[in-house]
Structure formats: structure tokens, C-alpha cells
Coordinates of C-alpha atoms and ligand atoms in Angstrom, one line a residue:
Chain A
X1 CA 104.7 83.6 122.7
X2 CA 106.0 86.3 120.4
X3 CA 108.5 86.3 117.5
X4 CA 110.9 88.9 118.9
X5 CA 113.4 88.5 116.1
X6 CA 110.7 89.2 113.6
X7 CA 109.4 92.2 115.5
X8 CA 112.9 93.6 115.7
X9 CA 113.6 92.9 112.0
X10 CA 110.4 94.8 110.9
X11 CA 111.1 97.6 113.3
X12 CA 114.6 98.1 112.0
X13 CA 113.4 97.8 108.4
X14 CA 110.8 100.5 109.0
X15 CA 113.2 102.8 110.8
X16 CA 115.8 102.4 108.0
X17 CA 113.1 103.3 105.5
X18 CA 112.6 106.6 107.4
X19 CA 116.4 107.0 107.4
X20 CA 116.4 106.7 103.6
X21 CA 113.7 109.3 103.3
X22 CA 115.1 111.5 105.9
X23 CA 114.3 114.6 104.0
X24 CA 110.7 113.7 103.7
X25 CA 110.1 112.3 107.1
X26 CA 112.1 114.8 109.3
X27 CA 113.2 117.9 107.5
X28 CA 109.9 118.8 105.8
X29 CA 107.9 118.8 109.0
X30 CA 110.6 120.8 110.7
X31 CA 110.5 123.4 107.9
X32 CA 106.7 123.6 107.9
X33 CA 106.7 124.0 111.7
X34 CA 109.2 126.7 111.5
X35 CA 107.1 128.5 108.9
X36 CA 104.1 128.3 111.3
X37 CA 106.2 129.9 113.9
X38 CA 107.3 132.7 111.6
X39 CA 103.8 133.4 110.4
X40 CA 101.7 132.7 113.5
X41 CA 104.2 133.2 116.2
X42 CA 106.2 136.2 115.1
X43 CA 104.1 138.0 112.4
X44 CA 100.6 137.5 113.7
X45 CA 101.3 136.4 117.3
X46 CA 102.8 139.8 118.2
X47 CA 99.4 141.3 117.7
X48 CA 97.5 138.7 119.6
X49 CA 97.2 139.0 123.4
X50 CA 98.4 136.3 125.8
X51 CA 96.1 133.3 126.2
X52 CA 95.8 131.9 129.7
X53 CA 98.9 134.0 130.6
X54 CA 100.9 132.4 127.8
X55 CA 102.4 134.3 124.9
X56 CA 100.8 133.3 121.7
X57 CA 104.0 132.0 120.1
X58 CA 104.5 129.6 123.0
X59 CA 100.8 128.9 123.2
X60 CA 100.7 127.3 119.8
X61 CA 103.7 125.0 120.4
X62 CA 101.8 122.0 121.9
X63 CA 99.1 122.3 119.2
X64 CA 101.7 122.4 116.4
X65 CA 103.5 119.3 117.8
X66 CA 100.1 117.5 118.0
X67 CA 99.4 118.5 114.4
X68 CA 102.6 116.9 113.1
X69 CA 102.3 114.0 115.5
X70 CA 98.8 113.1 114.2
X71 CA 99.5 113.5 110.6
X72 CA 102.9 111.8 110.6
X73 CA 101.8 108.9 112.8
X74 CA 98.9 108.2 110.4
X75 CA 101.1 108.7 107.3
X76 CA 103.9 106.5 108.5
X77 CA 101.9 103.6 109.8
X78 CA 99.5 103.6 106.8
X79 CA 102.2 103.7 104.3
X80 CA 104.3 101.1 106.2
X81 CA 101.7 98.4 105.8
X82 CA 100.1 99.6 102.6
X83 CA 103.4 99.6 100.6
X84 CA 104.1 95.8 101.0
X85 CA 100.5 95.1 100.0
X86 CA 100.8 97.4 97.0
X87 CA 104.1 95.9 95.7
X88 CA 103.3 92.4 96.7
X89 CA 106.1 91.8 99.3
X90 CA 103.3 91.2 101.8
X91 CA 103.6 87.5 100.7
X92 CA 106.6 87.3 102.9
X93 CA 104.9 88.7 106.0
X94 CA 102.0 86.4 105.5
X95 CA 104.2 83.3 105.0
X96 CA 106.4 84.1 108.0
X97 CA 105.9 82.6 111.5
X98 CA 104.6 85.9 112.9
X99 CA 101.2 86.6 114.5
X100 CA 99.1 89.6 113.8
X101 CA 100.0 90.9 117.2
X102 CA 103.7 90.7 116.2
X103 CA 103.0 92.6 113.0
X104 CA 101.0 95.3 114.8
X105 CA 103.6 95.8 117.5
X106 CA 106.4 96.1 114.9
X107 CA 104.6 98.4 112.4
X108 CA 102.8 100.5 115.0
X109 CA 105.9 100.6 117.2
X110 CA 108.1 101.8 114.3
X111 CA 105.6 104.4 113.2
X112 CA 105.0 105.7 116.7
X113 CA 108.8 105.9 117.4
X114 CA 109.3 108.0 114.3
X115 CA 106.6 110.4 115.2
X116 CA 107.8 110.7 118.8
X117 CA 111.3 111.5 117.5
X118 CA 109.7 114.0 115.2
X119 CA 107.7 115.5 118.0
X120 CA 110.8 116.0 120.0
X121 CA 112.6 117.5 117.1
X122 CA 109.8 120.0 116.5
X123 CA 109.9 120.8 120.2
X124 CA 113.5 121.5 119.9
X125 CA 112.9 123.7 116.9
X126 CA 110.2 125.6 118.7
X127 CA 112.6 126.3 121.6
X128 CA 114.7 128.2 119.1
X129 CA 111.8 130.5 118.3
X130 CA 110.0 130.9 121.6
X131 CA 110.9 130.6 125.3
X132 CA 109.4 127.3 126.4
X133 CA 108.5 125.9 129.8
X134 CA 107.2 122.4 130.5
X135 CA 105.5 122.2 133.8
X136 CA 104.8 118.4 133.7
X137 CA 107.4 116.8 131.5
X138 CA 106.3 113.2 132.3
X139 CA 102.7 114.0 131.4
X140 CA 104.1 115.6 128.3
X141 CA 105.9 112.5 127.3
X142 CA 103.0 110.4 128.3
X143 CA 100.6 112.3 126.0
X144 CA 103.2 112.3 123.2
X145 CA 103.6 108.5 123.4
X146 CA 99.9 107.7 123.8
X147 CA 99.0 110.0 120.9
X148 CA 101.7 108.6 118.7
X149 CA 100.7 105.0 119.4
X150 CA 97.0 105.6 119.0
X151 CA 97.2 107.4 115.7
X152 CA 99.8 105.0 114.4
X153 CA 97.2 102.3 115.1
X154 CA 94.7 104.4 113.2
X155 CA 97.2 104.7 110.4
X156 CA 97.8 101.0 110.4
X157 CA 94.1 100.4 110.1
X158 CA 93.8 102.8 107.2
X159 CA 96.8 101.1 105.5
X160 CA 95.0 97.8 105.7
X161 CA 91.7 99.2 104.6
X162 CA 92.9 101.2 101.7
X163 CA 92.9 99.6 98.3
X164 CA 94.5 102.5 96.4
X165 CA 96.8 105.4 97.1
X166 CA 93.8 107.8 96.9
X167 CA 92.1 106.1 99.8
X168 CA 95.4 106.2 101.7
X169 CA 95.4 110.0 101.4
X170 CA 91.6 110.4 101.8
X171 CA 91.1 110.0 105.5
X172 CA 94.0 112.1 106.6
X173 CA 93.0 114.8 104.1
X174 CA 89.2 114.7 104.7
X175 CA 89.1 114.0 108.4
X176 CA 92.3 114.4 110.3
X177 CA 93.5 117.7 108.9
X178 CA 90.2 119.6 109.5
X179 CA 89.9 118.0 112.9
X180 CA 93.4 119.1 113.9
X181 CA 93.0 122.7 112.5
X182 CA 89.6 123.0 114.3
X183 CA 91.0 121.2 117.4
X184 CA 92.3 124.3 119.2
X185 CA 95.9 124.1 117.9
X186 CA 96.0 127.8 117.2
X187 CA 93.5 129.1 119.7
X188 CA 91.8 128.2 122.9
X189 CA 88.3 126.9 122.3
X190 CA 87.1 129.2 125.0
X191 CA 87.7 132.0 122.5
X192 CA 85.0 130.6 120.3
X193 CA 81.3 131.5 120.2
X194 CA 79.3 129.2 122.5
X195 CA 77.8 127.1 119.7
X196 CA 81.2 126.4 118.2
X197 CA 82.5 125.6 121.7
X198 CA 79.8 122.9 122.0
X199 CA 80.6 121.5 118.6
X200 CA 84.3 121.4 119.4
X201 CA 83.7 119.1 122.3
X202 CA 82.8 116.4 119.7
X203 CA 86.2 116.8 118.2
X204 CA 88.6 114.2 119.8
X205 CA 91.6 116.3 118.8
X206 CA 90.5 119.1 121.2
X207 CA 91.1 116.8 124.1
X208 CA 94.5 115.8 122.9
X209 CA 95.7 119.3 122.3
X210 CA 94.2 120.5 125.5
X211 CA 95.8 117.8 127.6
X212 CA 99.1 118.2 125.9
X213 CA 99.0 122.0 126.4
X214 CA 98.2 121.5 130.0
X215 CA 101.4 119.4 130.4
X216 CA 103.3 122.5 129.2
X217 CA 101.5 125.4 130.8
X218 CA 99.2 124.0 133.4
X219 CA 96.2 125.5 131.6
X220 CA 93.6 123.5 129.7
X221 CA 90.3 123.8 127.8
X222 CA 89.1 120.6 129.3
X223 CA 90.2 118.8 132.5
X224 CA 93.3 116.7 132.2
X225 CA 91.4 113.6 133.4
X226 CA 88.9 113.9 130.5
X227 CA 91.7 114.4 128.1
X228 CA 93.4 111.2 129.3
X229 CA 90.1 109.3 129.1
X230 CA 89.5 110.6 125.6
X231 CA 92.8 109.3 124.3
X232 CA 92.6 106.0 126.1
X233 CA 89.1 105.6 124.7
X234 CA 90.3 106.2 121.2
X235 CA 93.1 103.8 121.7
X236 CA 90.7 101.1 122.9
X237 CA 88.5 101.7 119.8
X238 CA 91.5 101.3 117.5
X239 CA 92.6 98.2 119.2
X240 CA 89.1 96.7 118.9
X241 CA 89.1 97.5 115.2
X242 CA 92.5 95.9 114.7
X243 CA 91.4 92.8 116.6
X244 CA 88.4 92.5 114.4
X245 CA 90.4 92.9 111.2
X246 CA 92.8 90.2 112.2
X247 CA 90.1 87.9 113.3
X248 CA 88.5 88.1 109.9
X249 CA 91.7 88.3 107.9
X250 CA 90.1 91.4 106.4
X251 CA 91.9 92.5 103.2
X252 CA 95.2 90.8 104.0
X253 CA 94.4 87.3 102.8
X254 CA 92.4 85.8 100.0
Chain B
X1 CA 108.4 58.6 107.9
X2 CA 106.1 61.6 108.2
X3 CA 105.6 63.2 104.8
X4 CA 107.1 66.6 104.4
X5 CA 103.8 67.9 103.2
X6 CA 100.5 66.2 103.4
X7 CA 97.5 67.8 101.8
X8 CA 94.0 66.4 102.5
X9 CA 90.8 67.2 100.8
X10 CA 91.9 70.7 100.0
X11 CA 89.5 73.0 98.1
X12 CA 89.6 76.7 97.5
X13 CA 86.9 78.9 96.2
X14 CA 88.0 82.6 95.8
X15 CA 85.7 85.4 96.9
X16 CA 84.8 85.9 93.2
X17 CA 83.2 82.5 93.4
X18 CA 85.8 80.9 91.2
X19 CA 86.9 77.4 92.4
X20 CA 90.6 77.3 92.0
X21 CA 91.3 73.9 93.7
X22 CA 89.0 70.9 93.8
X23 CA 89.6 68.4 96.6
X24 CA 93.3 68.0 96.3
X25 CA 95.0 65.1 98.1
X26 CA 98.8 65.0 97.9
X27 CA 101.8 63.8 99.8
X28 CA 105.3 65.0 99.3
X29 CA 108.0 62.7 100.6
X30 CA 110.8 63.8 102.8
X31 CA 113.9 64.9 100.8
X32 CA 112.3 64.5 97.3
X33 CA 112.1 67.0 94.5
X34 CA 108.5 67.2 93.4
X35 CA 107.5 68.8 90.2
X36 CA 104.1 70.4 89.9
X37 CA 103.2 70.7 86.3
X38 CA 100.2 72.5 84.9
X39 CA 99.1 75.1 82.4
X40 CA 98.3 78.8 83.2
X41 CA 95.5 79.1 85.8
X42 CA 95.7 75.4 86.8
X43 CA 96.0 76.3 90.5
X44 CA 99.6 75.8 91.2
X45 CA 100.2 79.1 92.8
X46 CA 97.0 78.8 94.8
X47 CA 98.0 75.5 96.2
X48 CA 101.4 76.7 97.2
X49 CA 100.0 79.9 98.7
X50 CA 97.6 77.9 100.9
X51 CA 100.4 75.6 102.1
X52 CA 102.6 78.7 102.9
X53 CA 99.8 80.5 104.7
X54 CA 99.3 83.3 102.2
X55 CA 95.8 82.2 101.1
X56 CA 93.3 80.6 103.4
X57 CA 91.8 77.3 102.3
X58 CA 88.0 76.9 101.9
X59 CA 88.2 73.4 103.3
X60 CA 90.7 70.7 103.9
X61 CA 94.0 70.4 105.9
X62 CA 97.7 70.9 105.2
X63 CA 100.3 69.3 107.4
X64 CA 104.0 70.1 107.2
X65 CA 106.2 67.5 108.9
X66 CA 103.0 66.4 110.6
X67 CA 102.1 69.9 111.9
X68 CA 98.9 71.6 111.0
X69 CA 99.6 74.7 109.0
X70 CA 96.8 76.7 110.7
X71 CA 96.9 75.6 114.3
X72 CA 100.7 75.4 114.4
X73 CA 101.5 78.0 111.9
X74 CA 104.6 79.2 113.6
X75 CA 106.1 75.7 113.5
X76 CA 105.1 75.0 109.9
X77 CA 106.1 78.4 108.5
X78 CA 109.5 78.2 110.1
X79 CA 110.0 75.0 108.2
X80 CA 109.0 76.3 104.8
X81 CA 110.7 78.7 102.4
X82 CA 109.0 80.2 99.4
X83 CA 110.3 81.7 96.2
X84 CA 107.2 83.4 94.7
X85 CA 106.4 83.4 91.0
X86 CA 106.3 87.2 90.8
X87 CA 109.4 89.2 91.2
X88 CA 108.2 91.1 94.2
X89 CA 111.1 92.7 96.0
X90 CA 111.7 95.7 98.0
X91 CA 113.1 97.8 95.2
X92 CA 114.9 100.3 97.5
X93 CA 116.6 97.7 99.7
X94 CA 119.9 96.1 99.1
X95 CA 120.2 92.3 98.8
X96 CA 122.2 92.3 102.0
X97 CA 119.5 94.1 104.0
X98 CA 116.6 92.2 102.6
X99 CA 118.1 88.8 103.1
X100 CA 119.0 89.6 106.7
X101 CA 115.5 91.0 107.1
X102 CA 114.0 87.7 106.0
X103 CA 116.1 85.7 108.4
X104 CA 114.9 87.8 111.3
X105 CA 111.3 87.8 110.1
X106 CA 111.4 84.0 110.3
X107 CA 112.4 84.2 113.9
X108 CA 116.1 83.5 113.7
X109 CA 118.9 85.5 115.3
X110 CA 121.2 87.3 112.9
X111 CA 123.9 85.2 111.3
X112 CA 126.0 87.3 108.9
X113 CA 128.3 84.4 108.0
X114 CA 125.4 82.3 106.8
X115 CA 123.8 85.2 104.8
X116 CA 127.2 85.8 103.3
X117 CA 127.4 82.2 102.2
X118 CA 124.0 82.3 100.6
X119 CA 124.8 85.4 98.7
X120 CA 128.1 84.0 97.5
X121 CA 126.4 80.7 96.5
X122 CA 124.0 82.7 94.4
X123 CA 126.6 84.9 92.9
X124 CA 125.1 88.0 94.5
X125 CA 127.9 88.9 96.8
X126 CA 129.4 91.7 94.6
X127 CA 125.9 93.1 94.3
X128 CA 125.0 92.9 97.9
X129 CA 125.1 96.7 98.6
X130 CA 123.3 97.7 95.4
X131 CA 119.7 98.7 95.4
X132 CA 117.6 95.8 94.2
X133 CA 115.9 97.9 91.6
X134 CA 119.2 98.2 89.8
X135 CA 119.6 94.5 89.4
X136 CA 118.5 92.5 86.4
X137 CA 115.5 90.2 86.5
X138 CA 117.5 87.1 86.9
X139 CA 119.4 88.7 89.8
X140 CA 116.2 89.7 91.4
X141 CA 115.0 86.1 91.1
X142 CA 118.2 85.1 92.9
X143 CA 117.6 87.6 95.6
X144 CA 114.2 86.0 96.2
X145 CA 115.8 82.6 96.4
X146 CA 118.3 84.0 98.9
X147 CA 115.5 85.4 101.0
X148 CA 113.7 82.0 100.9
X149 CA 116.9 80.2 102.0
X150 CA 117.8 82.8 104.7
X151 CA 116.0 80.9 107.5
X152 CA 117.4 77.5 106.5
X153 CA 114.1 76.0 105.5
X154 CA 113.5 72.2 105.5
X155 CA 110.9 72.5 102.7
X156 CA 111.4 74.8 99.8
X157 CA 108.8 75.9 97.3
X158 CA 109.9 77.3 94.0
X159 CA 107.0 78.8 92.0
X160 CA 108.2 78.8 88.4
X161 CA 111.8 79.5 89.3
X162 CA 113.0 79.5 85.7
X163 CA 110.4 81.8 84.2
X164 CA 112.2 84.5 82.3
X165 CA 115.6 83.2 83.3
X166 CA 118.4 82.6 80.8
X167 CA 120.0 79.2 80.1
X168 CA 123.0 79.7 82.3
X169 CA 121.0 80.8 85.3
X170 CA 118.6 78.0 84.8
X171 CA 121.5 75.6 84.9
X172 CA 122.8 77.3 88.1
X173 CA 119.4 77.1 89.6
X174 CA 119.1 73.4 88.9
X175 CA 122.5 72.8 90.4
X176 CA 121.5 74.7 93.5
X177 CA 118.3 72.7 93.8
X178 CA 120.3 69.5 93.6
X179 CA 122.8 70.7 96.2
X180 CA 119.9 71.7 98.5
X181 CA 118.4 68.3 98.1
X182 CA 121.7 66.7 99.2
X183 CA 121.4 68.6 102.4
X184 CA 118.0 67.0 103.0
X185 CA 115.8 69.8 101.9
X186 CA 112.5 68.8 100.3
X187 CA 111.8 70.8 97.2
X188 CA 108.6 71.5 95.4
X189 CA 108.8 73.3 92.1
X190 CA 106.2 74.3 89.6
X191 CA 106.7 74.7 85.9
X192 CA 105.1 74.8 82.6
X193 CA 107.9 72.9 81.0
X194 CA 108.1 69.2 80.8
X195 CA 111.8 69.2 80.2
X196 CA 112.3 71.1 83.4
X197 CA 110.2 68.7 85.4
X198 CA 112.0 65.8 83.7
X199 CA 115.4 67.2 84.4
X200 CA 114.8 68.0 88.0
X201 CA 112.0 66.1 89.7
X202 CA 111.9 62.7 91.3
X203 CA 108.1 62.7 91.1
X204 CA 105.7 64.7 89.1
X205 CA 102.2 65.8 89.7
X206 CA 100.0 67.2 86.9
X207 CA 97.4 69.7 87.9
X208 CA 94.8 71.1 85.5
X209 CA 91.7 73.3 86.2
X210 CA 92.1 72.8 89.9
X211 CA 92.3 69.1 89.8
X212 CA 95.3 66.9 90.5
X213 CA 95.2 64.6 87.5
X214 CA 98.0 62.3 88.5
X215 CA 101.1 61.9 90.6
X216 CA 103.8 59.6 89.4
X217 CA 107.4 58.7 89.5
X218 CA 109.2 60.7 86.8
X219 CA 110.5 57.6 85.0
X220 CA 107.1 56.1 84.7
X221 CA 105.6 59.3 83.5
X222 CA 108.2 60.1 81.0
X223 CA 108.0 56.6 79.5
X224 CA 104.3 57.4 78.9
X225 CA 104.7 60.9 77.6
X226 CA 108.2 61.3 76.2
X227 CA 107.3 61.2 72.5
X228 CA 109.1 63.6 70.2
X229 CA 108.5 64.5 66.6
X230 CA 111.2 65.3 64.1
X231 CA 110.1 67.4 61.2
X232 CA 112.0 67.9 58.0
X233 CA 111.0 70.7 55.7
X234 CA 111.7 69.3 52.2
X235 CA 113.4 71.2 49.4
X236 CA 110.9 69.7 46.9
X237 CA 107.5 68.0 47.7
X238 CA 107.2 64.3 47.8
X239 CA 104.2 62.4 46.6
X240 CA 104.9 59.4 48.7
X241 CA 107.5 58.0 51.1
X242 CA 110.3 56.3 49.1
X243 CA 110.5 52.6 49.7
X244 CA 114.1 52.8 50.9
X245 CA 112.7 54.7 53.9
X246 CA 109.9 52.4 54.6
X247 CA 111.5 50.9 57.8
X248 CA 111.4 54.3 59.5
X249 CA 107.7 54.9 60.4
X250 CA 107.5 58.2 58.6
X251 CA 104.6 60.3 57.6
X252 CA 104.1 63.2 55.2
X253 CA 102.3 66.4 56.0
X254 CA 101.6 69.8 54.3
X255 CA 101.0 68.1 51.0
X256 CA 104.3 66.4 51.0
X257 CA 106.3 69.5 51.9
X258 CA 107.2 68.0 55.4
X259 CA 108.4 64.7 56.5
X260 CA 107.7 63.6 60.1
X261 CA 109.3 61.1 62.3
X262 CA 108.0 60.2 65.7
X263 CA 110.4 58.7 68.3
X264 CA 110.8 58.1 71.9
X265 CA 113.2 60.6 73.3
X266 CA 114.1 58.4 76.2
X267 CA 115.1 55.4 74.1
X268 CA 118.8 54.5 73.9
X269 CA 118.7 54.7 70.2
X270 CA 116.3 57.3 68.7
X271 CA 117.1 56.1 65.2
X272 CA 117.7 59.6 64.0
X273 CA 121.2 59.0 62.8
X274 CA 120.3 56.1 60.5
X275 CA 117.2 57.9 59.4
X276 CA 119.2 60.9 58.3
X277 CA 121.8 58.7 56.6
X278 CA 119.0 56.9 54.7
X279 CA 117.4 60.2 53.6
X280 CA 120.8 61.3 52.3
X281 CA 121.1 58.1 50.4
X282 CA 117.6 58.5 48.9
X283 CA 118.8 61.9 47.6
X284 CA 116.1 63.8 49.5
X285 CA 117.2 67.4 50.2
X286 CA 115.7 69.3 53.1
X287 CA 115.9 73.0 54.0
X288 CA 115.1 72.9 57.7
X289 CA 114.9 70.5 60.6
X290 CA 112.8 70.8 63.8
X291 CA 112.0 68.7 66.7
X292 CA 108.9 69.1 68.8
X293 CA 107.9 67.6 72.1
X294 CA 104.3 66.7 73.0
X295 CA 103.0 69.9 74.5
X296 CA 101.4 70.0 77.9
X297 CA 98.1 70.4 76.2
X298 CA 98.6 67.2 74.3
X299 CA 99.5 65.5 77.5
X300 CA 96.4 66.7 79.2
X301 CA 94.3 65.5 76.4
X302 CA 96.0 62.1 76.6
X303 CA 95.7 62.0 80.4
X304 CA 92.0 62.8 80.3
X305 CA 91.4 60.1 77.7
X306 CA 93.6 57.5 79.4
X307 CA 91.5 54.6 80.7
Ligands
ATP401 N1 92.7 86.4 94.3 C1 92.0 85.7 93.4 N2 90.7 85.9 93.2 C2 90.0 85.2 92.3 N3 90.6 84.3 91.5 C3 91.9 84.0 91.6 C4 92.7 84.7 92.5 N4 94.0 84.2 92.4 C5 93.9 83.3 91.5 N5 92.7 83.2 91.0 C6 92.3 82.2 89.9 O1 92.6 80.9 90.3 C7 93.0 80.2 89.2 C8 94.4 79.5 89.6 O2 95.3 80.5 89.7 P1 96.8 80.2 90.0 O3 97.6 81.5 90.1 O4 96.8 79.3 91.2 O5 97.3 79.4 88.7 P2 98.7 78.8 88.4 O6 98.6 77.4 88.1 O7 99.7 79.3 89.3 O8 98.9 79.6 86.9 P3 100.3 80.1 86.3 O9 100.9 79.0 85.6 O10 99.8 81.1 85.3 O11 101.1 80.8 87.3 C9 93.1 81.1 88.0 O12 92.0 80.9 87.2 C10 93.1 82.5 88.6 O13 92.4 83.4 87.8
MG402 MG1 101.3 80.5 89.2

């Protein structure tokens, strides 16, 4: 049994919050992505040869979308649940007839929706700068949704774990940003020296970017099956952590 | 009839090791207004938080309308509305949005007419589209009440509803509470103020240091506790009480600078009028007059000492 009215209420509330901070949640990623295109695509990209038969400007599109998708999913979801804890309005969520599953679906669903919309907006922005082709649109959407959901879950976990704004920023800053920049967003990892290639295979973002890029251009650093397994595995880990948190009431209740 | 709330052997020890509640047993009757009285840190908020599901009990059970608040939490939480002590609101939201949100959160389909009625009853209608952070403290308090009422609860907890609230709003709040009771809602309110409990409650529970000291009908309790003291600050010191005032049970304090009169505030005749007339006749001038109620602390002392 689920409390659908509650899930809908939280979802609408969270989406409305994004609407209020439209500038922050949509426009700033669009601007920064455009800047990436100007710098990497037009300025530097013209001097870089094609990778896997794809022009450099187009090559970086999937990686750039992933970059925003990861950071925004985490930021949205972590803030969404941390904020009520911080200001104290969490009392209402805890006293409402909602289960933890309801809460997770609502918060993660809203955060994921926002980053999916954002991903599509960046995609549209990219299409302005470079000629795009999407060989496997359904896979593309699939990766987009799976990644958004998984990293929103991760953000949700961070939002529950954090007990201060510093911690809220810490994981994205210390872990996610380096992983995404070193995850093959701007290059193919086959371009790296062998040692770094091996190291890269320990970076989960490599699999996401690779799979996502495959859905665009049909070329990948690792096989699509492995990419899919990697993201599903990460999703499973996040779900297990959430389940544990809720079983123990960790950090939500005294 | 099943009690609205039934608390059995409830204890709470916080992670810090502090025991906030010690084996509380309490029944709240259907449709009554119950006043929970106690000083700061007594455990009032902790008790309410456990009943509402915000804090987990260390041991003991809570039933709401006969349903266990852990095993059947969806059922019990739907029944209960909570107005928290702290003014915790979504500062960026409007009253309209936040009250509708609360209704949905508690599992009910939207009902704009009902929400409109609540906001009008609480004189918030003209502020409904204003951001909550632009409202005054008293209005924020009303927003919290509106949120708590949004899902038509059968049991309402008001945790210090009149803290930091002006006289007028306090009167409005009391009127609202009485109206709610008329519709069959059971109300539990906490307060530091005896006069508030006295004005509102049918029954009163006194809690101190995590222990429920007593639960009694208001009338019975007030008869025990309702002593008031009238103090006159005299223009010139008196050495002794004049014989013309002997019948008034007076005492002198501050070296004769103050004259005290103790009376029962619930008696039909407090004797104040005749006292003042006699004082005037005796030619005693006073510069100030003050009445004081037995403080909560006095009451606790007397409770602990009571046989
Ligand atoms: N999260 C917590 N961790 C540790 N101790 C706590 C916690 N919350 C409350 N306490 C302690 O439990 C005791 C009871 O607190 P509670 O808030 O229930 O009191 P109260 O009767 O509502 O007081 P007040 O009238 O000031 O609101 C206090 O000593 C308080 O310090
Ligand atoms: Mg309190």
C-alpha cells in the first residue's frame, strides 16, 4: 500500500521549488554547458582530430550531459531532503502517514525528473552548436533515466547523512566532480597511457559515459552490456544503503 | 469508549543517555481538551513527538483510537494533527501552497474549498499568496495550525500554541480550540501557564522531570492550587497590622513596606473589595498593587510534598 496523494504532494512541492529557483536549476547549467562547447568544442576542438569517427565537438556532448546529470541529480536530491531536516519542517514528514518507500519515491522521483529535463535541455542546447545524431534513442533515454535515478538516490543518501552544509557539498566536490572529469567526458580513455586506462576502469563514471556515448554514436570504450551492468549494480548498492538507513531510522529520528 | 490516546509504560532515553520520560501512563478521553502542564525540559514535547511518530520510544506503547502507533502508523498518523512548538515553516512557500501540501501529505485528495475555509477561519485568507517568511510570528503560528487542520484530524496536539502570541490571538486560538472540540476533535495542549490550562482544559496532567505527577479534572486541581496573593506596596511602613484589619488574614513583609493578602481566586467572593474599603478607612495609603498566582514551581513543590 502506498500513499499516492502524499507522493504526489511532495513531488509537486519539489518541482515547484525548482520552478522558483529556475535560474539556478536550469539556466546556470545551460550557460556552463554552452561555455564548454565554446571552449572545448569550437576553440580547442577544431584542433583535435575526430575520435572514433566523431568530431570532437559532438564527441563531448554525451559526456557533458552526464556531467550535469550526475552533479545535478546529487545536488537536487541531497538538498531536497536535507533542507527540511535543516529548517525543522521534517517533523511534518515524520508525523505523516507516509512510509520511507513513499518518501524515497517522491524525493528521488522529483530530483530525477528535474535532472532528466535538464539533460534534455542541454541536449537541445548542444544541438545548436554541433550536428548531433542519436543512433539508439531508446537506449539514450534509458541511460538518462537510469543514471538520473541512481544518482538522485545517491544524493538522497547524502542528504540524510549530512549534518551540515559542508558535508552536503563535500562528496560532490571531493568525489563526484573528479570522477566525472576523469571519466572520459572529454576524451576517450583509449587515448590514455595503459596504466591510466587500467585505473580508469575503476571509475564507475567511465561506464556511464561510455554507454551513454554508445547510444549516440555506436562507439564505446567498454561494451554496452558492461555499462548497463555497472549502472544497475550501482543502483542496487544505493537501494541497499537506503533500505539499511530506513531500517535503522538513521539520522532521521531520535 | 476507546480512549483517543492511550499511553502505556512509555519511557524515552535519548542517545545522549538522558532519560526524558519515565514510565508514563496516560489516557486521553474522546472529545476532551487535555492540558499538559510542566516546566521547561519536563518532557512535554518528547511525549507528543513520540505519540506523533517523530521520536521513537525506548519502551512502551501508544495507541490512538485503539491503533498501535508503530504497527498501524498510517492509521494513527492520519488521525492526528500536530502544531509544533517551534515555528518551523517553509519560508519560501505561501500559506495556500503549504496547507494544500499538508493535506496531500496526509493522504487526502485536494479539497480547495476546505482549505479556503481553514484559512478564512484563521484570518489568513488575505495572506494566502504571500511568502510565509513575510508573515509575522503569530501568523506563522496560524499557518502551522492550518497545516495541522488540513487533513481533518480527530486528535489535535498543540505544543505551546500561545507562546509568543499576543492577547488577541490567544483569545482567537482558544475560541478555535473550543469550536474544534464542538466538532468532536480531541485536543491535547501543552503550556507553562496555569491560567491557560485553567481556561481551556477539561483535565490537566502535570509533568515534571519526565514523570507524570498527576492527572486530574480541572475543577478539582484548581481548588487545590488556585491560591492568589495580593500585595500592596505601602506609602509608609507599618509596624503592625491595624486592629481594624484583623479580620482579613493579612501579613506584612519587607519590614512592613508590603501588605499581603492570600485568597482563593476561585471563590465567589474573594474579599478584595471589603479589604480595600477597610484599608481606606484605616487611612493606609499604598503606591502600588500587585497580584501573584502560585507559580508552577510552587505547585510542583506542593505536589511533591503532598501526602
Ligand atoms: N534530541 C535530544 N537529545 C537529547 N536530549 C533531548 C533531545 N530532545 C530533548 N532532549 C531533552 O529532553 C528533555 C525534555 O525535553 P522536551 O523538549 O520534551 O521538554 P518540554 O517539556 O517540551 O520543554 P519546553 O517547555 O521547554 O518545551 C530536556 O531535558 C531536553 O534537553
Ligand atoms: Mg516543549
